[in-house]
Coordinates of C-alpha atoms in Angstrom, one line a residue:
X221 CA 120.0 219.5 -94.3
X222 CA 120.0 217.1 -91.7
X223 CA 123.1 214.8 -91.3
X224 CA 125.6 217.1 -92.0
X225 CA 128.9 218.7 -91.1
X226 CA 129.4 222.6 -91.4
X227 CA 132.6 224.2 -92.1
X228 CA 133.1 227.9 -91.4
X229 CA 136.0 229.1 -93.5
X230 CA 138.8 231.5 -91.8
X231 CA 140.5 231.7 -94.5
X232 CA 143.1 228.3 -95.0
X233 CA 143.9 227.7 -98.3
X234 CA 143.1 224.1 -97.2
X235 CA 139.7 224.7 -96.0
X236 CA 138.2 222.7 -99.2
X237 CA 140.1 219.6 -97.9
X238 CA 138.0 219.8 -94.6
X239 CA 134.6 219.5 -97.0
X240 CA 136.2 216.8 -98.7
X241 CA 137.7 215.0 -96.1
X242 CA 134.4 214.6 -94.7
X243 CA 133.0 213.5 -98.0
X244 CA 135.1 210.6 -98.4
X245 CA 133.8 209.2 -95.0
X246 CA 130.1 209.5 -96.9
X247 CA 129.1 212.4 -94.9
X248 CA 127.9 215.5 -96.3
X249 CA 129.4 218.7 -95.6
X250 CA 129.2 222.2 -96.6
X251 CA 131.4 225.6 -96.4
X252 CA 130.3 229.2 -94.7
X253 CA 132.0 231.9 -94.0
X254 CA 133.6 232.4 -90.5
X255 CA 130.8 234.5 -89.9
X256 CA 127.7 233.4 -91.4
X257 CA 124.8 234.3 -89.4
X258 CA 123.7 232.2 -86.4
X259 CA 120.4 231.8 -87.1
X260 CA 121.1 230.5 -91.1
X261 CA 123.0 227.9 -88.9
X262 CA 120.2 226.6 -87.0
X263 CA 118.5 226.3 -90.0
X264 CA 121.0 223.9 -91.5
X265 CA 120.6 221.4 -88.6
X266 CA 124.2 220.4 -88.9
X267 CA 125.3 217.4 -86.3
X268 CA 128.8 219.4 -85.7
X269 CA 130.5 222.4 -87.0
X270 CA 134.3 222.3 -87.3
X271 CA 136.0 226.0 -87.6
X272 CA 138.9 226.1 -90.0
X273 CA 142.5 227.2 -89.8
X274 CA 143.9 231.0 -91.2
X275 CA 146.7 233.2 -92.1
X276 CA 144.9 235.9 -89.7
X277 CA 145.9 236.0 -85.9
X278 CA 143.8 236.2 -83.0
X279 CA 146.3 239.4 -81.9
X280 CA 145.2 241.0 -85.7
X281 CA 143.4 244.4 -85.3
X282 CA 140.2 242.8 -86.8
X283 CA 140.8 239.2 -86.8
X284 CA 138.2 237.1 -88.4
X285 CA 136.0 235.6 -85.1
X286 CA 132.3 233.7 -85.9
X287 CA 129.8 234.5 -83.3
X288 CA 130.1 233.2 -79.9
X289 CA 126.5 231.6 -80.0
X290 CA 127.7 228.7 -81.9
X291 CA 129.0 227.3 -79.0
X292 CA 125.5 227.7 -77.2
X293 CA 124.0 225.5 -80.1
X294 CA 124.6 222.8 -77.9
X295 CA 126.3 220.5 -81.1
X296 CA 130.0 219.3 -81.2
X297 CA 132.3 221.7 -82.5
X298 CA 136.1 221.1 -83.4
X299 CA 138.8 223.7 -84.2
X300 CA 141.6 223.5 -86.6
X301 CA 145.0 225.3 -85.5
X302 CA 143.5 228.9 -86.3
X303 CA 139.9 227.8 -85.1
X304 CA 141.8 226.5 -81.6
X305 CA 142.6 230.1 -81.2
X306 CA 139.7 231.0 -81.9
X307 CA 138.2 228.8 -78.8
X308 CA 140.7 229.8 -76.7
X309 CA 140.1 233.7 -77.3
X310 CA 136.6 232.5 -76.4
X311 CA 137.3 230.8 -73.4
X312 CA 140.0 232.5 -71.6
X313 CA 142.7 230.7 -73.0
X314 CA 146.3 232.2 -73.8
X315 CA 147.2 232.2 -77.1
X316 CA 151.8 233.4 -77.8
X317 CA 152.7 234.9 -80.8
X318 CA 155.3 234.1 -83.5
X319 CA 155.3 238.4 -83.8
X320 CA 156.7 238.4 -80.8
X321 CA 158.1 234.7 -79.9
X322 CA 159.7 233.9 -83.1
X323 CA 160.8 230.5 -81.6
X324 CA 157.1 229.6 -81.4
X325 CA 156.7 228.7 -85.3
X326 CA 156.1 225.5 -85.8
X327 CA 156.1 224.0 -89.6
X328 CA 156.4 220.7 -91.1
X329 CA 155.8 217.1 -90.0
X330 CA 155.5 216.9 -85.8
X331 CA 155.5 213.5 -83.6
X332 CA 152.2 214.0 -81.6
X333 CA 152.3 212.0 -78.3
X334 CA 148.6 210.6 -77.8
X335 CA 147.7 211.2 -73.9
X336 CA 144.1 210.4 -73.9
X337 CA 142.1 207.6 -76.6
X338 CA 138.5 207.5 -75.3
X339 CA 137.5 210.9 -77.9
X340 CA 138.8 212.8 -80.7
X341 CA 142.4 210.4 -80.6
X342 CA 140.1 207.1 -80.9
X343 CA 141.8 204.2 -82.3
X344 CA 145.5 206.3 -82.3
X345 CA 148.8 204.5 -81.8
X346 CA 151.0 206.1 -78.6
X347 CA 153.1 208.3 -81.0
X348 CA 151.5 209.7 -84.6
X349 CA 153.1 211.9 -87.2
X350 CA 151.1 215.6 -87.6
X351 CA 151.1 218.4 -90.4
X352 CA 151.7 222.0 -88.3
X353 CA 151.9 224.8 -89.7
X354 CA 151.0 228.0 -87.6
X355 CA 152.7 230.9 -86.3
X356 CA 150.3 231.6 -82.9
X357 CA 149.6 228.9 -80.5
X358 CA 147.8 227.9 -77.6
X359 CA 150.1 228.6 -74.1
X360 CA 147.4 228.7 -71.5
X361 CA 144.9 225.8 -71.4
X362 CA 140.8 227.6 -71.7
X363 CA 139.0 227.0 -69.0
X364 CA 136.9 223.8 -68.7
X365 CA 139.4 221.8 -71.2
X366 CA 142.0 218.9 -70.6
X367 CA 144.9 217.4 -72.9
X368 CA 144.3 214.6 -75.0
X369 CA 147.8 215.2 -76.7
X370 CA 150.8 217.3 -77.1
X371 CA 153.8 217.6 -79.8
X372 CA 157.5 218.8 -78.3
X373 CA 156.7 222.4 -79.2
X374 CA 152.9 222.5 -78.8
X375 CA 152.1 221.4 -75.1
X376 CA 148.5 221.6 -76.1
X377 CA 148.4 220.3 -79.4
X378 CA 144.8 218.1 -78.6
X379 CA 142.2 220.0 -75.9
X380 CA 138.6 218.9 -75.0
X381 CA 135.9 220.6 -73.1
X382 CA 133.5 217.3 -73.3
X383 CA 130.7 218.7 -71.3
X384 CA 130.6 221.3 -73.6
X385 CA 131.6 219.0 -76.9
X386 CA 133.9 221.5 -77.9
X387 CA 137.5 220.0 -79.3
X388 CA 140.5 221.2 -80.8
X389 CA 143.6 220.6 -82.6
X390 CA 146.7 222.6 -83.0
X391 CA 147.8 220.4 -86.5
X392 CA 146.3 220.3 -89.9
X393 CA 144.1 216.5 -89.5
X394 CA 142.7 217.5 -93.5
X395 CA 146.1 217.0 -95.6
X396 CA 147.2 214.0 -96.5
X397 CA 150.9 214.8 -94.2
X398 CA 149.0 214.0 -91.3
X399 CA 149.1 210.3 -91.4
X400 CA 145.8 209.4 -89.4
X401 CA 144.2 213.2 -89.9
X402 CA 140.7 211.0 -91.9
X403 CA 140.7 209.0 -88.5
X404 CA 140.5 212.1 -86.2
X405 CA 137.6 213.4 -88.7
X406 CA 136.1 210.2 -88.2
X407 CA 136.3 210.6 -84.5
X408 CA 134.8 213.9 -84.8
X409 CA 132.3 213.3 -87.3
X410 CA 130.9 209.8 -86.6
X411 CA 131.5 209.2 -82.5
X412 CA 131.0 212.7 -81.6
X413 CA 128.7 213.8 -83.9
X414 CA 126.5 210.5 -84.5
X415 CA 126.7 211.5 -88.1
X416 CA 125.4 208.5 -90.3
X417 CA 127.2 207.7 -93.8
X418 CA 124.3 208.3 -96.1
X419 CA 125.7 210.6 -98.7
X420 CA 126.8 208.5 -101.7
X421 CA 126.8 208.8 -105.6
X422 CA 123.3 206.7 -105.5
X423 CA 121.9 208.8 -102.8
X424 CA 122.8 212.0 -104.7
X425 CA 121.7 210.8 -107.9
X426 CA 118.6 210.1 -106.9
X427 CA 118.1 212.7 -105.2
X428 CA 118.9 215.1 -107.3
X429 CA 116.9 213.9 -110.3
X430 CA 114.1 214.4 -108.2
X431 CA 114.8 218.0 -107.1
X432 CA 115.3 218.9 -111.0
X433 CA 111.9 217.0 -112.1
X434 CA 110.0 219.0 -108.9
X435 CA 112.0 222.7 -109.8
X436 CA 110.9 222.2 -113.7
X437 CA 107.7 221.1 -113.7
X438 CA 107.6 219.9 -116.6
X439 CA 109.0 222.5 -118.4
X440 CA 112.3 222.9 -121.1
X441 CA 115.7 223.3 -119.5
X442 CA 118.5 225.0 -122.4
X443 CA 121.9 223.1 -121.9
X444 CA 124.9 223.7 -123.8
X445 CA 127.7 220.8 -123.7
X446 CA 130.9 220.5 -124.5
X447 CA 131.5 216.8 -123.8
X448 CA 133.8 217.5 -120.4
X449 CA 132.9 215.3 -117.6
X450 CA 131.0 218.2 -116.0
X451 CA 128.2 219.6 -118.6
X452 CA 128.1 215.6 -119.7
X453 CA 127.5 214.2 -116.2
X454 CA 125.3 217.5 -116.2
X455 CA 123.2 216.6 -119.3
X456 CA 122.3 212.8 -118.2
X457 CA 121.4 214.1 -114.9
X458 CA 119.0 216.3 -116.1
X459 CA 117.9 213.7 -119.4
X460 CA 116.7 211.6 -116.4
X461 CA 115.0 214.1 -114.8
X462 CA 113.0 215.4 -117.9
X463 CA 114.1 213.4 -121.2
X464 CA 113.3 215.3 -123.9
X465 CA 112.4 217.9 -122.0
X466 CA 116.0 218.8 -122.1
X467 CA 117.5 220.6 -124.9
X468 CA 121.0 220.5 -125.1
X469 CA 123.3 222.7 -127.2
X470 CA 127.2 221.5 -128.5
X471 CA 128.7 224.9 -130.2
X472 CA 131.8 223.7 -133.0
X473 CA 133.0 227.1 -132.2
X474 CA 136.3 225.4 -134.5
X475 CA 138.8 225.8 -131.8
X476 CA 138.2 221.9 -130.4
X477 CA 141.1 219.1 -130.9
X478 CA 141.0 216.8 -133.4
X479 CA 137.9 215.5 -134.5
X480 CA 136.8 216.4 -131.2
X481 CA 133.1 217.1 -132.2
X482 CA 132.4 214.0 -133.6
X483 CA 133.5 212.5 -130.7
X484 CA 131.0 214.3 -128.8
X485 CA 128.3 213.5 -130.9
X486 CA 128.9 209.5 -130.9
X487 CA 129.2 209.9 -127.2
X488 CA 126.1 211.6 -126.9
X489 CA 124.7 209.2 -129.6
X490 CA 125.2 206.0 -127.3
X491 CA 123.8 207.8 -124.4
X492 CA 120.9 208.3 -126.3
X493 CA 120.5 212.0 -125.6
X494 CA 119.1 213.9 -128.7
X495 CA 122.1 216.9 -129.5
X496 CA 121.8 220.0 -131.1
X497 CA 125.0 220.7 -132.9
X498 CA 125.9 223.7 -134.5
X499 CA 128.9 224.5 -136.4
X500 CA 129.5 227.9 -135.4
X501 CA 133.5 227.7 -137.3
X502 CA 133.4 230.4 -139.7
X503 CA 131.8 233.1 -137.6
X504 CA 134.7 232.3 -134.8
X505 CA 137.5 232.3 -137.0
X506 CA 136.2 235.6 -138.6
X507 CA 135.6 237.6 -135.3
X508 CA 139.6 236.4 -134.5
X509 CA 140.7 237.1 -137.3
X510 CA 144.1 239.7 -137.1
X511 CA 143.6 239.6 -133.2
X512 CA 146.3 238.5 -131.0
X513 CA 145.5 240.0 -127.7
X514 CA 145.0 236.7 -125.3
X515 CA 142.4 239.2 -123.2
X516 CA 140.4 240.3 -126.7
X517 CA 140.3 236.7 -128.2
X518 CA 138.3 235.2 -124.6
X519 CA 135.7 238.3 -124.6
X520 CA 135.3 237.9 -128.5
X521 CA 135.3 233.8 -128.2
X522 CA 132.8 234.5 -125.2
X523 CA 130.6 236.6 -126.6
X524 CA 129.9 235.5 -129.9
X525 CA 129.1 231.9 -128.0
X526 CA 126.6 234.2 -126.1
X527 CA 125.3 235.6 -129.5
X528 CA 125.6 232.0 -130.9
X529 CA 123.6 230.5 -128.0
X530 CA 120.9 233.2 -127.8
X531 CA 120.1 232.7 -131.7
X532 CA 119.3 229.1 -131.3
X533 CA 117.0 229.4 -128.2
X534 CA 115.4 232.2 -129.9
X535 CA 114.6 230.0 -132.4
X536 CA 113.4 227.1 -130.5
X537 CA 110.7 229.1 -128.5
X538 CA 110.9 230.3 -125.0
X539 CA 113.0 228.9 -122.1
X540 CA 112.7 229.5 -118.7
X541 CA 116.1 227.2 -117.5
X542 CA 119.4 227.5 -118.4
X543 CA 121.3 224.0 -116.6
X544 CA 125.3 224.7 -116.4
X545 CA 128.1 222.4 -114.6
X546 CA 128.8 225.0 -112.2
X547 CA 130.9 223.1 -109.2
X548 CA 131.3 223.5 -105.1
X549 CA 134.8 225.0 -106.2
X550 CA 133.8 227.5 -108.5
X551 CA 131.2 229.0 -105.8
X552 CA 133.7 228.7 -103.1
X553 CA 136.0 231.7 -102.7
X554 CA 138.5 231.1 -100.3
X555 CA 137.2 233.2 -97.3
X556 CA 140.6 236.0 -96.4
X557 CA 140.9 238.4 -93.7
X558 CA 139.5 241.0 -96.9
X559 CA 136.1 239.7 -96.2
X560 CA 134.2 236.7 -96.6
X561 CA 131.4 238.3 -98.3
X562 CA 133.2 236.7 -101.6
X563 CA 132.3 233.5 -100.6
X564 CA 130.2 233.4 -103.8
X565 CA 131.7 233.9 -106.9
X566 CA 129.6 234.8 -109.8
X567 CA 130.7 232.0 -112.0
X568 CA 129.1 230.6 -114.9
X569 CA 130.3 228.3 -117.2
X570 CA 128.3 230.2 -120.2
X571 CA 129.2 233.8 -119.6
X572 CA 126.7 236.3 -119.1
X573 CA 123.8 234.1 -120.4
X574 CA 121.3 233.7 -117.2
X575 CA 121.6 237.7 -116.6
X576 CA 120.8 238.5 -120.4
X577 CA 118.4 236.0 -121.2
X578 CA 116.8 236.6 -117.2
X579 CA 117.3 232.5 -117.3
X580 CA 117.3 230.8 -114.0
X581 CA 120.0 228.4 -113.3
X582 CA 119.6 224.6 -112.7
X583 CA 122.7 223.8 -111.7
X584 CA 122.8 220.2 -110.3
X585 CA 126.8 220.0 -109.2
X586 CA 127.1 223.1 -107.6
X587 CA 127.8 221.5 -104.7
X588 CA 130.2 218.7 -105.5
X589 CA 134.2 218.8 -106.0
X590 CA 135.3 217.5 -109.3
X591 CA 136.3 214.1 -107.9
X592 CA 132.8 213.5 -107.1
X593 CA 131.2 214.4 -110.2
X594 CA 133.4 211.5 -111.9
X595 CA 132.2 209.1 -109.4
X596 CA 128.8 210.1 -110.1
X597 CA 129.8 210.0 -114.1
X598 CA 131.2 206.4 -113.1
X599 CA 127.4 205.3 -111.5
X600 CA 125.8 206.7 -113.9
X601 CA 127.8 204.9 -117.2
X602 CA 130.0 207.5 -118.4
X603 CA 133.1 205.4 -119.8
X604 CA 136.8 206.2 -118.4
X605 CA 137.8 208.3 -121.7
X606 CA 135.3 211.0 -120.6
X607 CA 135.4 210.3 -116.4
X608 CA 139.2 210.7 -116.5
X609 CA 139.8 213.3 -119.3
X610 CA 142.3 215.9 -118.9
X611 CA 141.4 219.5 -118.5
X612 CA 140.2 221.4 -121.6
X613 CA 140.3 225.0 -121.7
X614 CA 137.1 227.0 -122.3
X615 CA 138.5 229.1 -125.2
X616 CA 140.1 225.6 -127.0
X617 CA 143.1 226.1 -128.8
X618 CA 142.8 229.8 -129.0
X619 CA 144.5 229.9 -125.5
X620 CA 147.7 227.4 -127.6
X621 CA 148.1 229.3 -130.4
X622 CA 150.2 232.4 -129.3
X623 CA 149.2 235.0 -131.8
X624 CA 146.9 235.3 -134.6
X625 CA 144.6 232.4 -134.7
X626 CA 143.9 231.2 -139.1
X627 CA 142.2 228.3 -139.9
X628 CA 146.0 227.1 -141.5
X629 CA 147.7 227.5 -137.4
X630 CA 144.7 225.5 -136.1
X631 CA 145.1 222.7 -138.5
X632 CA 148.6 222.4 -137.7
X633 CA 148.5 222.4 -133.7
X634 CA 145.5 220.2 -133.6
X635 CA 147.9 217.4 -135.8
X636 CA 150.3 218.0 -133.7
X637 CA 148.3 217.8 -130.2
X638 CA 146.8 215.0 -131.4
X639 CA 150.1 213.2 -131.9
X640 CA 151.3 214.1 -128.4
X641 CA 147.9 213.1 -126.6
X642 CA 148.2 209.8 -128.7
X643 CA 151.8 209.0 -128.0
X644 CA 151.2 209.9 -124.5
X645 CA 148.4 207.3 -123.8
X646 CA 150.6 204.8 -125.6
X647 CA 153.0 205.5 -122.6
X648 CA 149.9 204.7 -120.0
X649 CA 150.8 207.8 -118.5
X650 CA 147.5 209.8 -120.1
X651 CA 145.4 209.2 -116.6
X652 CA 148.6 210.2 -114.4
X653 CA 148.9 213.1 -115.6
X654 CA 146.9 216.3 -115.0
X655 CA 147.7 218.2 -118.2
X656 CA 149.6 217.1 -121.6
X657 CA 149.2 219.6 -124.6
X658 CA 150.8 221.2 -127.6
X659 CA 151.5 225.0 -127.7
X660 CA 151.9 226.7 -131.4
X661 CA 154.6 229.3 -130.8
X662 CA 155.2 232.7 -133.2
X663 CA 157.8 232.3 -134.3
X664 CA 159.6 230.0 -137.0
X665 CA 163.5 228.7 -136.8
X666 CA 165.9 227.1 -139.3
X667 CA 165.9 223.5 -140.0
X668 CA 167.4 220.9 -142.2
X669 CA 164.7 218.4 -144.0
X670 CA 165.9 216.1 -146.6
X671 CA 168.7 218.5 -147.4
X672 CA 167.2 221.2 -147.6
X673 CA 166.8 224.0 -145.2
X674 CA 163.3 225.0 -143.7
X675 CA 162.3 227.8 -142.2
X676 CA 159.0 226.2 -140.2
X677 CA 157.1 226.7 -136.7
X678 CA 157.9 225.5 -133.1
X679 CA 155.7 223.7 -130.8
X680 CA 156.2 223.9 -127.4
X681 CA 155.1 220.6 -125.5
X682 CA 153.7 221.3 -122.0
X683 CA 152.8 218.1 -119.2
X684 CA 151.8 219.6 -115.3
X685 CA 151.7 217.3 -112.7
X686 CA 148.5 219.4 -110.3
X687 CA 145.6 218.6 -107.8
X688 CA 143.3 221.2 -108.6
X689 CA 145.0 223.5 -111.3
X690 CA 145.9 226.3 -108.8
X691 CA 149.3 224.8 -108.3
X692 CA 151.3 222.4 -111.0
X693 CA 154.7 220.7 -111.4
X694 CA 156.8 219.7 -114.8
X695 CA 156.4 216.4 -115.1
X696 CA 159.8 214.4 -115.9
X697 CA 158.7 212.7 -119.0
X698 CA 161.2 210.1 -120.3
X699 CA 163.3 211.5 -122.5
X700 CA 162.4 208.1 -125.2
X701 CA 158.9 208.9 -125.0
X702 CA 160.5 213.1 -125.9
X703 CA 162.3 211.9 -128.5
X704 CA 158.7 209.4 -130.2
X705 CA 157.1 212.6 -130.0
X706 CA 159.4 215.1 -131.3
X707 CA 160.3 212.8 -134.4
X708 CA 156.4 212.0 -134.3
X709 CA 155.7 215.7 -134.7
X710 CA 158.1 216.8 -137.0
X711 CA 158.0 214.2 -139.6
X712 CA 154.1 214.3 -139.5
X713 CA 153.1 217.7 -139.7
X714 CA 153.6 220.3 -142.0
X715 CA 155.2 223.5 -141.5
X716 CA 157.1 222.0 -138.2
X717 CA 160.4 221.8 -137.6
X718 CA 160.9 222.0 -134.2
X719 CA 159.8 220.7 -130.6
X720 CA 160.8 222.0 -127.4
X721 CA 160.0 221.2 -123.6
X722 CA 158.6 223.4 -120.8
X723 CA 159.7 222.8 -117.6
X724 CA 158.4 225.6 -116.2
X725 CA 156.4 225.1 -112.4
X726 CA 153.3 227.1 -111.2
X727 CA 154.2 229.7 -109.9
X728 CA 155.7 231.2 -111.2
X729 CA 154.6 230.3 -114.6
X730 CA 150.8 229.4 -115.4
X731 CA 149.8 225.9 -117.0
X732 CA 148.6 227.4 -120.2
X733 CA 150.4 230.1 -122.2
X734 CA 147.7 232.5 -122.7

């Protein structure tokens, strides 16, 4: 793809930020592993290729290195902190060690003093404040390169070889620490590279509705939805593609929220996309019944959805195309110094359905990050209850009810959840917050109603502050808004007696019980 920027992964757990960064400046960019072939590269076209940072060391006994041809490609390459070493290995540079200079670690926010503003530092004040975090760094200059800036304990934080348009950086420009890191990328990616800022929701839409119209040709695409932002913004993609061509699937499998599938439906309704709903309750509940193993209720949840899924398409004739809202993240496996040959996952969003039905995938966001696919929901009408929705699990509510799942403990946490979702977005805190839920614990305690003592259930409330889910944070929730929802909760459903609060971080806990 013309007009694009190519990140080769090392292994940084912030390597996705790089894609992204890029992204915001409407340029598209796409992650490889650190070694990805050469030739594939060429046949990509990229305008630049920008190497990413790493836990590894250039001094490891096999330390991640991509091929030395890249910089023969004759296109602008730039090196984040482990990609600078990298360069420098290349070029005879010196790169000191923190296993043998402990004194050399540099972590935390820096003062970068700007030497040079005609490149990479474009548009930079004197003094700017830096994100480092490496143990390694550069101690010799390569050969060929000059200082654009340094830090107190990086003398070569900022190095060009312009002949050669090959740049690097000792700090992290991607994370938001690094106050003008988007301007350096900009540098990079627009002056350097001549990269134009074509990719946009519009341009991707289009696009894309044309790639699934020429892939089809005409023929039926199988889609099940769930009324997330992704299979949604999934479904209309395709509609417009095809119409009625496509035939999507919503499985009740009975473990939704409250009233949740007839929320789907009038959603769907108003988009005026034709949905196949199936109520799929009884069979669920009956497969879980008596099991309380969180492992054993996800394969049996999963499978029977399988079994579920493959009855109606048998049903409905032959398919050749099973769509799914597969995203960039879910392909993406942070490349480590175990291999980057994982750089695929084999994620799918419907189990093993493509392999057992020999379906082949459409999957039209595989290559966006979820903040993209809710801009693209926003283009293409999608209202802010479904663009800004919080998370949902794939198994439902069976991952909330620790223990046996009956039809009786799913009544009662889905009152309950609803009541805390409700008095949540009463607080205008629903969108700030990346997770809010209810939790049906197994156990009951003693309680006083109306004089009389109960013995009922507890609820445990759970709210995560998180970026992507792989980290999360309590949130402080005011303890009025506690108390609305405790009394809310108690007095309201039956068989509760009792609220408490997590405040447990990830790690070391996870965000969802189960």
């Amino acid at each position: 793809m013309e007009n694009m920027i190519v990140v080769l992964d090392f292994g940084s757990q912030v390597t996705q930020l790089i894609a992204r960064r890029i992204r915001e400046l409407n340029i598209y960019s796409e992650i490889y592993p650190f070694n990805y072939p050469v030739s594939e590269i060429k046949k990509l076209e990229p305008k630049g290729i920008i190497l990413s940072g790493s836990p590894a060391s250039v001094y490891d006994k096999n330390p991640p290195l991509c091929s030395k041809e890249i910089f023969n490609l004759g296109i602008p390459i730039l090196g984040i902190c482990y990609g600078m070493q990298v360069i420098a290995k290349y070029f005879g540079g010196k790169v000191v060690g923190s296993h043998k200079h402990s004194i050399h670690r540099e972590y935390g926010f820096a003062e970068l003093i700007v030497k040079d503003k005609t490149s990479l530092l474009k548009g930079l004040k004197e003094k700017e404040i830096v994100w480092m975090s490496h143990g390694d760094k550069l101690a010799k200059l390569p050969k060929g390169f000059k200082i654009l800036g340094l830090t107190e304990k990086s003398p070569y934080a900022v190095i060009e070889n312009r002949n050669k348009k090959i740049f690097a950086v000792q700090f992290h420009p991607e994370v938001v620490h690094t106050r003008n890191g988007k301007k350096i990328l900009s540098n990079f990616a627009v002056n350097i590279c001549k990269c134009q800022k074509n990719w946009t929701a519009e341009s991707y839409i289009s696009k894309t509705i044309r790639d699934i119209r020429q892939q089809t040709q005409g023929e039926r695409v199988l889609c099940a939805v769930s009324g997330g932002v992704d299979s949604t913004v999934t479904a209309i993609l395709i509609h417009k593609a095809i119409g009625d061509k496509l035939v999507p699937v919503f499985v009740n499998n009975g473990l939704l929220r409250l009233n949740e599938e007839k929320r789907v439906l009038n959603m769907f309704k108003k988009l005026n996309i034709k949905i196949n709903y199936i109520n799929a309750e009884k069979g669920f509940l009956k497969r879980l019944k008596g099991v309380t193993d969180p492992e054993r209720k996800r394969k049996i949840i999963g499978n029977y959805f399988i079994e579920v899924f493959e009855n109606f398409a048998k049903k409905r004739g032959k398919f050749n195309y099973l769509a799914q809202g597969t995203l960039y993240p879910d392909l993406i496996e942070s490349v480590s110094v175990k291999g980057p040959s994982a750089t695929i996952k084999s994620h799918h969003n419907v189990g093993g359905l493509p392999e057992k039905m020999k379906l082949k995938l459409i999957e039209p966001l595989k290559y966006l990050f979820k903040d993209e696919v809710r801009n693209i929901g926003k283009k293409l009408g999608l209202p802010d209850e479904v663009i800004k929705r919080q998370p949902f699990p794939g198994p439902g509510l069976a991952v909330r009810i620790i223990g046996e799942i009956t039809k009786e403990r799913l009544n009662i946490l889905k009152k309950a959840d609803d009541i805390i979702v409700d008095e949540i977005k009463k607080a205008g805190l629903y969108y700030k917050i990346w997770q809010t839920f209810g939790v049906l614990l197994p156990v009951k305690t003693v309680g006083v109603m109306g004089d009389k003592r109960t013995y009922e259930n507890v609820i445990a409330l759970r709210a995560v502050h998180s970026n992507d889910g792989m980290t999360a944070e309590w949130v402080r929730l005011p303890y009025d808004l506690l108390n609305r929802i405790a009394s809310r909760v108690i007095n309201e459903v039956k068989y509760i007696n009792r609220v408490v609060y997590d405040i447990s971080n990830k790690p070391p806990a996870t965000i969802e019980w189960e």
